[in-house]
Amino acid sequence: MVSTQLLEPPYYAVIFTSLLPMQADAKEYGETSSEIFGLAQGQPGFLGIDSVRDAGGQGVTISYWRTLDDVTDFRKIATHRHAQQRGREAFYERYEVRVAKVEKEYAWRRKEDGRGEYLKT
Amino acid sequence: MVSTQLLEPPYYAVIFTSLLPMQADAKEYGETSSEIFGLAQGQPGFLGIDSVRDAGGQGVTISYWRTLDDVTDFRKIATHRHAQQRGREAFYERYEVRVAKVEKEYAWRRKEDGRGEYLKT
């Protein structure tokens, strides 16, 4: 799941990197992830999410928010949910969280004729 | 490849999200990626890199740098290399680049006894 649209800086990115052990319960993890994503999508200031995990269990999830207050509000709500507690205790070996202010962005697209074009906001 | 250590804000994150078509030449892509990673690691201000790609070709690579000048210097060097040109033309369907200032970070680790601990900088 990757949010391909540009989001117009300034905005905030919450970078979540993690290691999921191979023996993690994939079904329960999927349900918990979906719950957190659903929670984020309903929050004020939510702009999008990029989430990728490879076969070795390394994952990067980045959620994008309009303001730092939106980030803080989401964190307060999420930490009171069973889902996040369950995430820590049942799933991860380790994780890192970084809160960053996006200052610049651009994109590149391959067009139908095979040539590329740049997009900026 | 995930850089698990905390890096002491403020510093910069360059978030690169991309889609690699299934028919991409995996060997050549790997060589090009290694060349770019090697180039980054030799640059002033380079702090680390997180890079994950899933089976569907969605990828997130985040490189971390001490200052915005370090980011700019690396971009100037990289854009003059064959590797990046080759990346655009041969490999990707699309990509996004976001430059963000990391303001806060923390980490969580599972200890040997199974309990968790938080780390902050």
PDB file of C-alpha atoms in Angstrom:
ATOM      1  CA  MET A   1       0.000   0.000   0.000  1.00  0.00           C
ATOM      2  CA  VAL A   2       1.653   3.190  -1.155  1.00  0.00           C
ATOM      3  CA  SER A   3       0.116   6.651  -1.271  1.00  0.00           C
ATOM      4  CA  THR A   4       1.280   7.885  -4.637  1.00  0.00           C
ATOM      5  CA  GLN A   5      -0.102  11.392  -4.608  1.00  0.00           C
ATOM      6  CA  LEU A   6       1.922  14.424  -3.586  1.00  0.00           C
ATOM      7  CA  LEU A   7       0.722  16.064  -0.384  1.00  0.00           C
ATOM      8  CA  GLU A   8       1.926  19.698  -0.450  1.00  0.00           C
ATOM      9  CA  PRO A   9       4.532  20.547   2.244  1.00  0.00           C
ATOM     10  CA  PRO A  10       4.782  21.405   4.977  1.00  0.00           C
ATOM     11  CA  TYR A  11       3.259  18.297   6.581  1.00  0.00           C
ATOM     12  CA  TYR A  12       4.414  15.571   8.966  1.00  0.00           C
ATOM     13  CA  ALA A  13       5.643  12.018   8.383  1.00  0.00           C
ATOM     14  CA  VAL A  14       5.698   9.390  11.126  1.00  0.00           C
ATOM     15  CA  ILE A  15       8.284   6.788  10.120  1.00  0.00           C
ATOM     16  CA  PHE A  16       7.775   3.398  11.775  1.00  0.00           C
ATOM     17  CA  THR A  17      10.466   0.755  11.095  1.00  0.00           C
ATOM     18  CA  SER A  18      10.100  -2.692  12.610  1.00  0.00           C
ATOM     19  CA  LEU A  19      11.114  -6.327  12.636  1.00  0.00           C
ATOM     20  CA  LEU A  20       8.380  -8.955  12.743  1.00  0.00           C
ATOM     21  CA  PRO A  21       9.658 -12.401  13.783  1.00  0.00           C
ATOM     22  CA  MET A  22       9.009 -15.194  11.300  1.00  0.00           C
ATOM     23  CA  GLN A  23       6.819 -17.015  13.819  1.00  0.00           C
ATOM     24  CA  ALA A  24       4.391 -14.086  14.181  1.00  0.00           C
ATOM     25  CA  ASP A  25       0.712 -14.945  13.744  1.00  0.00           C
ATOM     26  CA  ALA A  26       0.100 -13.516  10.262  1.00  0.00           C
ATOM     27  CA  LYS A  27      -3.690 -13.528  10.530  1.00  0.00           C
ATOM     28  CA  GLU A  28      -3.810 -11.754  13.870  1.00  0.00           C
ATOM     29  CA  TYR A  29      -1.096  -9.316  12.792  1.00  0.00           C
ATOM     30  CA  GLY A  30      -3.069  -8.481   9.646  1.00  0.00           C
ATOM     31  CA  GLU A  31      -6.203  -7.818  11.664  1.00  0.00           C
ATOM     32  CA  THR A  32      -4.330  -5.599  14.111  1.00  0.00           C
ATOM     33  CA  SER A  33      -2.668  -3.651  11.281  1.00  0.00           C
ATOM     34  CA  SER A  34      -6.016  -3.132   9.578  1.00  0.00           C
ATOM     35  CA  GLU A  35      -7.488  -1.850  12.827  1.00  0.00           C
ATOM     36  CA  ILE A  36      -4.689   0.708  13.241  1.00  0.00           C
ATOM     37  CA  PHE A  37      -4.933   1.792   9.582  1.00  0.00           C
ATOM     38  CA  GLY A  38      -8.686   2.189   9.900  1.00  0.00           C
ATOM     39  CA  LEU A  39      -8.233   4.256  13.042  1.00  0.00           C
ATOM     40  CA  ALA A  40      -5.703   6.532  11.307  1.00  0.00           C
ATOM     41  CA  GLN A  41      -7.885   7.033   8.238  1.00  0.00           C
ATOM     42  CA  GLY A  42     -10.721   8.367  10.381  1.00  0.00           C
ATOM     43  CA  GLN A  43      -8.566  10.930  12.187  1.00  0.00           C
ATOM     44  CA  PRO A  44      -8.385  14.670  11.415  1.00  0.00           C
ATOM     45  CA  GLY A  45      -5.324  15.629   9.407  1.00  0.00           C
ATOM     46  CA  PHE A  46      -4.638  12.154   8.053  1.00  0.00           C
ATOM     47  CA  LEU A  47      -3.110  12.444   4.554  1.00  0.00           C
ATOM     48  CA  GLY A  48      -2.012   8.948   3.584  1.00  0.00           C
ATOM     49  CA  ILE A  49       0.101   5.936   4.380  1.00  0.00           C
ATOM     50  CA  ASP A  50       2.970   3.952   2.827  1.00  0.00           C
ATOM     51  CA  SER A  51       3.498   0.458   4.191  1.00  0.00           C
ATOM     52  CA  VAL A  52       5.873  -2.229   2.929  1.00  0.00           C
ATOM     53  CA  ARG A  53       7.160  -5.424   4.562  1.00  0.00           C
ATOM     54  CA  ASP A  54       9.629  -7.804   2.952  1.00  0.00           C
ATOM     55  CA  ALA A  55       9.847 -11.602   3.172  1.00  0.00           C
ATOM     56  CA  GLY A  56      12.421 -11.329   5.979  1.00  0.00           C
ATOM     57  CA  GLY A  57       9.984  -9.498   8.270  1.00  0.00           C
ATOM     58  CA  GLN A  58      11.571  -6.031   7.944  1.00  0.00           C
ATOM     59  CA  GLY A  59       8.892  -3.395   7.588  1.00  0.00           C
ATOM     60  CA  VAL A  60       8.554   0.328   7.015  1.00  0.00           C
ATOM     61  CA  THR A  61       5.244   2.136   7.542  1.00  0.00           C
ATOM     62  CA  ILE A  62       5.042   5.903   7.043  1.00  0.00           C
ATOM     63  CA  SER A  63       1.856   7.790   7.887  1.00  0.00           C
ATOM     64  CA  TYR A  64       1.435  11.383   6.730  1.00  0.00           C
ATOM     65  CA  TRP A  65      -0.354  14.100   8.713  1.00  0.00           C
ATOM     66  CA  ARG A  66      -1.081  17.764   8.128  1.00  0.00           C
ATOM     67  CA  THR A  67       0.192  19.078  11.507  1.00  0.00           C
ATOM     68  CA  LEU A  68       2.201  17.931  14.525  1.00  0.00           C
ATOM     69  CA  ASP A  69      -0.973  18.254  16.624  1.00  0.00           C
ATOM     70  CA  ASP A  70      -2.664  15.726  14.326  1.00  0.00           C
ATOM     71  CA  VAL A  71       0.241  13.321  14.976  1.00  0.00           C
ATOM     72  CA  THR A  72      -0.039  13.810  18.741  1.00  0.00           C
ATOM     73  CA  ASP A  73      -3.823  13.351  18.743  1.00  0.00           C
ATOM     74  CA  PHE A  74      -3.560  10.118  16.801  1.00  0.00           C
ATOM     75  CA  ARG A  75      -0.847   8.783  19.097  1.00  0.00           C
ATOM     76  CA  LYS A  76      -2.984   9.491  22.168  1.00  0.00           C
ATOM     77  CA  ILE A  77      -5.951   7.624  20.708  1.00  0.00           C
ATOM     78  CA  ALA A  78      -3.871   4.709  19.410  1.00  0.00           C
ATOM     79  CA  THR A  79      -2.054   4.139  22.687  1.00  0.00           C
ATOM     80  CA  HIS A  80      -5.377   3.651  24.435  1.00  0.00           C
ATOM     81  CA  ARG A  81      -6.387   0.952  22.036  1.00  0.00           C
ATOM     82  CA  HIS A  82      -5.877  -2.694  22.568  1.00  0.00           C
ATOM     83  CA  ALA A  83      -4.365  -2.909  19.085  1.00  0.00           C
ATOM     84  CA  GLN A  84      -1.146  -1.087  19.825  1.00  0.00           C
ATOM     85  CA  GLN A  85      -0.569  -2.832  23.129  1.00  0.00           C
ATOM     86  CA  ARG A  86      -1.138  -6.125  21.384  1.00  0.00           C
ATOM     87  CA  GLY A  87       1.281  -5.048  18.642  1.00  0.00           C
ATOM     88  CA  ARG A  88       4.094  -4.453  21.070  1.00  0.00           C
ATOM     89  CA  GLU A  89       3.592  -7.518  23.177  1.00  0.00           C
ATOM     90  CA  ALA A  90       2.670 -10.109  20.604  1.00  0.00           C
ATOM     91  CA  PHE A  91       4.326  -9.162  17.379  1.00  0.00           C
ATOM     92  CA  TYR A  92       7.473  -7.100  17.216  1.00  0.00           C
ATOM     93  CA  GLU A  93      11.081  -7.867  18.041  1.00  0.00           C
ATOM     94  CA  ARG A  94      11.905  -4.191  17.858  1.00  0.00           C
ATOM     95  CA  TYR A  95      10.668  -0.968  16.328  1.00  0.00           C
ATOM     96  CA  GLU A  96      11.716   2.647  15.840  1.00  0.00           C
ATOM     97  CA  VAL A  97       9.450   5.701  15.513  1.00  0.00           C
ATOM     98  CA  ARG A  98      10.596   8.969  13.953  1.00  0.00           C
ATOM     99  CA  VAL A  99       8.485  12.118  13.636  1.00  0.00           C
ATOM    100  CA  ALA A 100       9.636  14.335  10.774  1.00  0.00           C
ATOM    101  CA  LYS A 101       8.453  17.525   9.084  1.00  0.00           C
ATOM    102  CA  VAL A 102       8.341  17.163   5.298  1.00  0.00           C
ATOM    103  CA  GLU A 103       9.795  20.285   3.679  1.00  0.00           C
ATOM    104  CA  LYS A 104      10.065  19.266   0.014  1.00  0.00           C
ATOM    105  CA  GLU A 105       8.659  16.610  -2.275  1.00  0.00           C
ATOM    106  CA  TYR A 106       8.614  15.609  -5.921  1.00  0.00           C
ATOM    107  CA  ALA A 107       7.642  12.613  -7.994  1.00  0.00           C
ATOM    108  CA  TRP A 108       8.492  10.915 -11.273  1.00  0.00           C
ATOM    109  CA  ARG A 109       6.057   8.990 -13.455  1.00  0.00           C
ATOM    110  CA  ARG A 110       6.548   6.797 -16.481  1.00  0.00           C
ATOM    111  CA  LYS A 111       4.027   7.890 -19.071  1.00  0.00           C
ATOM    112  CA  GLU A 112       2.223   5.587 -21.500  1.00  0.00           C
ATOM    113  CA  ASP A 113       4.731   6.337 -24.245  1.00  0.00           C
ATOM    114  CA  GLY A 114       7.514   5.115 -21.926  1.00  0.00           C
ATOM    115  CA  ARG A 115       8.986   8.568 -21.294  1.00  0.00           C
ATOM    116  CA  GLY A 116       9.190  10.054 -17.835  1.00  0.00           C
ATOM    117  CA  GLU A 117       7.816  13.228 -16.333  1.00  0.00           C
ATOM    118  CA  TYR A 118       8.473  15.049 -13.060  1.00  0.00           C
ATOM    119  CA  LEU A 119       5.734  16.315 -10.786  1.00  0.00           C
ATOM    120  CA  LYS A 120       6.240  18.987  -8.126  1.00  0.00           C
ATOM    121  CA  THR A 121       4.036  20.711  -5.600  1.00  0.00           C
TER     122      THR A 121
ATOM    123  CA  MET B   1      18.497  -3.539   5.552  1.00  0.00           C
ATOM    124  CA  VAL B   2      17.338  -1.441   8.470  1.00  0.00           C
ATOM    125  CA  SER B   3      19.425   0.968  10.545  1.00  0.00           C
ATOM    126  CA  THR B   4      18.275   0.145  14.046  1.00  0.00           C
ATOM    127  CA  GLN B   5      20.209   2.713  16.035  1.00  0.00           C
ATOM    128  CA  LEU B   6      18.761   6.034  17.113  1.00  0.00           C
ATOM    129  CA  LEU B   7      20.393   9.022  15.449  1.00  0.00           C
ATOM    130  CA  GLU B   8      19.799  12.041  17.713  1.00  0.00           C
ATOM    131  CA  PRO B   9      17.523  14.720  16.190  1.00  0.00           C
ATOM    132  CA  PRO B  10      17.568  17.072  14.519  1.00  0.00           C
ATOM    133  CA  TYR B  11      18.638  15.334  11.317  1.00  0.00           C
ATOM    134  CA  TYR B  12      17.180  14.777   7.842  1.00  0.00           C
ATOM    135  CA  ALA B  13      15.357  11.835   6.278  1.00  0.00           C
ATOM    136  CA  VAL B  14      15.020  11.400   2.514  1.00  0.00           C
ATOM    137  CA  ILE B  15      11.995   9.158   1.924  1.00  0.00           C
ATOM    138  CA  PHE B  16      12.022   7.394  -1.438  1.00  0.00           C
ATOM    139  CA  THR B  17       8.919   5.347  -2.321  1.00  0.00           C
ATOM    140  CA  SER B  18       8.812   3.465  -5.620  1.00  0.00           C
ATOM    141  CA  LEU B  19       7.221   0.773  -7.720  1.00  0.00           C
ATOM    142  CA  LEU B  20       9.484  -1.685  -9.515  1.00  0.00           C
ATOM    143  CA  PRO B  21       7.700  -3.567 -12.319  1.00  0.00           C
ATOM    144  CA  MET B  22       7.770  -7.348 -12.018  1.00  0.00           C
ATOM    145  CA  GLN B  23       9.755  -7.648 -15.238  1.00  0.00           C
ATOM    146  CA  ALA B  24      12.655  -5.513 -13.943  1.00  0.00           C
ATOM    147  CA  ASP B  25      16.112  -7.046 -14.290  1.00  0.00           C
ATOM    148  CA  ALA B  26      16.757  -8.075 -10.672  1.00  0.00           C
ATOM    149  CA  LYS B  27      20.502  -8.562 -11.087  1.00  0.00           C
ATOM    150  CA  GLU B  28      21.107  -5.199 -12.718  1.00  0.00           C
ATOM    151  CA  TYR B  29      18.762  -3.472 -10.264  1.00  0.00           C
ATOM    152  CA  GLY B  30      20.657  -4.989  -7.343  1.00  0.00           C
ATOM    153  CA  GLU B  31      23.977  -3.787  -8.746  1.00  0.00           C
ATOM    154  CA  THR B  32      22.617  -0.280  -9.284  1.00  0.00           C
ATOM    155  CA  SER B  33      21.152  -0.151  -5.775  1.00  0.00           C
ATOM    156  CA  SER B  34      24.442  -1.300  -4.284  1.00  0.00           C
ATOM    157  CA  GLU B  35      26.283   1.399  -6.217  1.00  0.00           C
ATOM    158  CA  ILE B  36      23.955   4.123  -4.877  1.00  0.00           C
ATOM    159  CA  PHE B  37      24.160   2.765  -1.317  1.00  0.00           C
ATOM    160  CA  GLY B  38      27.950   2.657  -1.524  1.00  0.00           C
ATOM    161  CA  LEU B  39      28.019   6.216  -2.829  1.00  0.00           C
ATOM    162  CA  ALA B  40      25.801   7.405   0.055  1.00  0.00           C
ATOM    163  CA  GLN B  41      27.872   5.644   2.699  1.00  0.00           C
ATOM    164  CA  GLY B  42      30.996   7.484   1.615  1.00  0.00           C
ATOM    165  CA  GLN B  43      29.379  10.934   1.798  1.00  0.00           C
ATOM    166  CA  PRO B  44      29.774  13.454   4.648  1.00  0.00           C
ATOM    167  CA  GLY B  45      26.818  13.514   7.009  1.00  0.00           C
ATOM    168  CA  PHE B  46      25.488  10.067   6.060  1.00  0.00           C
ATOM    169  CA  LEU B  47      23.858   8.478   9.133  1.00  0.00           C
ATOM    170  CA  GLY B  48      22.142   5.319   7.893  1.00  0.00           C
ATOM    171  CA  ILE B  49      19.611   3.759   5.559  1.00  0.00           C
ATOM    172  CA  ASP B  50      16.387   1.732   5.816  1.00  0.00           C
ATOM    173  CA  SER B  51      15.362  -0.121   2.666  1.00  0.00           C
ATOM    174  CA  VAL B  52      12.522  -2.610   2.227  1.00  0.00           C
ATOM    175  CA  ARG B  53      10.816  -3.949  -0.906  1.00  0.00           C
ATOM    176  CA  ASP B  54       7.915  -6.386  -0.904  1.00  0.00           C
ATOM    177  CA  ALA B  55       7.098  -9.201  -3.333  1.00  0.00           C
ATOM    178  CA  GLY B  56       4.751  -6.909  -5.281  1.00  0.00           C
ATOM    179  CA  GLY B  57       7.571  -4.499  -6.153  1.00  0.00           C
ATOM    180  CA  GLN B  58       6.553  -1.710  -3.754  1.00  0.00           C
ATOM    181  CA  GLY B  59       9.616  -0.259  -2.052  1.00  0.00           C
ATOM    182  CA  VAL B  60      10.519   2.284   0.598  1.00  0.00           C
ATOM    183  CA  THR B  61      14.095   3.497   1.061  1.00  0.00           C
ATOM    184  CA  ILE B  62      14.884   6.116   3.688  1.00  0.00           C
ATOM    185  CA  SER B  63      18.370   7.593   3.954  1.00  0.00           C
ATOM    186  CA  TYR B  64      19.309   9.668   7.002  1.00  0.00           C
ATOM    187  CA  TRP B  65      21.621  12.698   6.919  1.00  0.00           C
ATOM    188  CA  ARG B  66      22.906  15.125   9.517  1.00  0.00           C
ATOM    189  CA  THR B  67      22.049  18.368   7.659  1.00  0.00           C
ATOM    190  CA  LEU B  68      20.044  19.587   4.661  1.00  0.00           C
ATOM    191  CA  ASP B  69      23.338  20.561   3.000  1.00  0.00           C
ATOM    192  CA  ASP B  70      24.453  16.934   3.271  1.00  0.00           C
ATOM    193  CA  VAL B  71      21.251  15.896   1.458  1.00  0.00           C
ATOM    194  CA  THR B  72      21.802  18.477  -1.276  1.00  0.00           C
ATOM    195  CA  ASP B  73      25.446  17.498  -1.760  1.00  0.00           C
ATOM    196  CA  PHE B  74      24.555  13.837  -2.113  1.00  0.00           C
ATOM    197  CA  ARG B  75      21.782  14.590  -4.604  1.00  0.00           C
ATOM    198  CA  LYS B  76      24.184  16.633  -6.752  1.00  0.00           C
ATOM    199  CA  ILE B  77      26.699  13.801  -6.853  1.00  0.00           C
ATOM    200  CA  ALA B  78      24.131  11.072  -7.423  1.00  0.00           C
ATOM    201  CA  THR B  79      22.408  12.845 -10.293  1.00  0.00           C
ATOM    202  CA  HIS B  80      25.711  12.974 -12.168  1.00  0.00           C
ATOM    203  CA  ARG B  81      26.125   9.228 -11.916  1.00  0.00           C
ATOM    204  CA  HIS B  82      25.047   6.740 -14.495  1.00  0.00           C
ATOM    205  CA  ALA B  83      23.351   4.750 -11.724  1.00  0.00           C
ATOM    206  CA  GLN B  84      20.532   7.155 -11.063  1.00  0.00           C
ATOM    207  CA  GLN B  85      19.856   7.838 -14.729  1.00  0.00           C
ATOM    208  CA  ARG B  86      19.749   4.099 -15.272  1.00  0.00           C
ATOM    209  CA  GLY B  87      17.379   3.755 -12.309  1.00  0.00           C
ATOM    210  CA  ARG B  88      14.869   6.115 -13.789  1.00  0.00           C
ATOM    211  CA  GLU B  89      14.977   4.858 -17.323  1.00  0.00           C
ATOM    212  CA  ALA B  90      15.300   1.129 -16.825  1.00  0.00           C
ATOM    213  CA  PHE B  91      13.674   0.248 -13.565  1.00  0.00           C
ATOM    214  CA  TYR B  92      10.898   2.282 -12.055  1.00  0.00           C
ATOM    215  CA  GLU B  93       7.257   2.770 -12.992  1.00  0.00           C
ATOM    216  CA  ARG B  94       7.034   5.694 -10.600  1.00  0.00           C
ATOM    217  CA  TYR B  95       8.700   7.136  -7.545  1.00  0.00           C
ATOM    218  CA  GLU B  96       8.246   9.862  -4.942  1.00  0.00           C
ATOM    219  CA  VAL B  97      10.958  11.714  -3.011  1.00  0.00           C
ATOM    220  CA  ARG B  98      10.282  13.533   0.254  1.00  0.00           C
ATOM    221  CA  VAL B  99      12.851  15.496   2.262  1.00  0.00           C
ATOM    222  CA  ALA B 100      11.936  15.731   5.945  1.00  0.00           C
ATOM    223  CA  LYS B 101      13.522  17.056   9.134  1.00  0.00           C
ATOM    224  CA  VAL B 102      13.375  14.502  11.955  1.00  0.00           C
ATOM    225  CA  GLU B 103      12.362  16.239  15.177  1.00  0.00           C
ATOM    226  CA  LYS B 104      11.736  13.301  17.539  1.00  0.00           C
ATOM    227  CA  GLU B 105      12.549   9.612  17.720  1.00  0.00           C
ATOM    228  CA  TYR B 106      12.230   6.668  20.061  1.00  0.00           C
ATOM    229  CA  ALA B 107      12.602   2.914  19.895  1.00  0.00           C
ATOM    230  CA  TRP B 108      11.292  -0.222  21.558  1.00  0.00           C
ATOM    231  CA  ARG B 109      13.259  -3.454  22.044  1.00  0.00           C
ATOM    232  CA  ARG B 110      12.257  -6.883  23.211  1.00  0.00           C
ATOM    233  CA  LYS B 111      14.795  -7.967  25.813  1.00  0.00           C
ATOM    234  CA  GLU B 112      16.065 -11.506  26.294  1.00  0.00           C
ATOM    235  CA  ASP B 113      13.560 -12.130  29.080  1.00  0.00           C
ATOM    236  CA  GLY B 114      10.747 -11.287  26.633  1.00  0.00           C
ATOM    237  CA  ARG B 115       9.879  -7.941  28.249  1.00  0.00           C
ATOM    238  CA  GLY B 116      10.104  -4.682  26.347  1.00  0.00           C
ATOM    239  CA  GLU B 117      12.067  -1.518  26.956  1.00  0.00           C
ATOM    240  CA  TYR B 118      11.892   1.965  25.437  1.00  0.00           C
ATOM    241  CA  LEU B 119      14.914   3.867  24.209  1.00  0.00           C
ATOM    242  CA  LYS B 120      14.981   7.619  23.695  1.00  0.00           C
ATOM    243  CA  THR B 121      17.591  10.118  22.569  1.00  0.00           C
TER     244      THR B 121
END
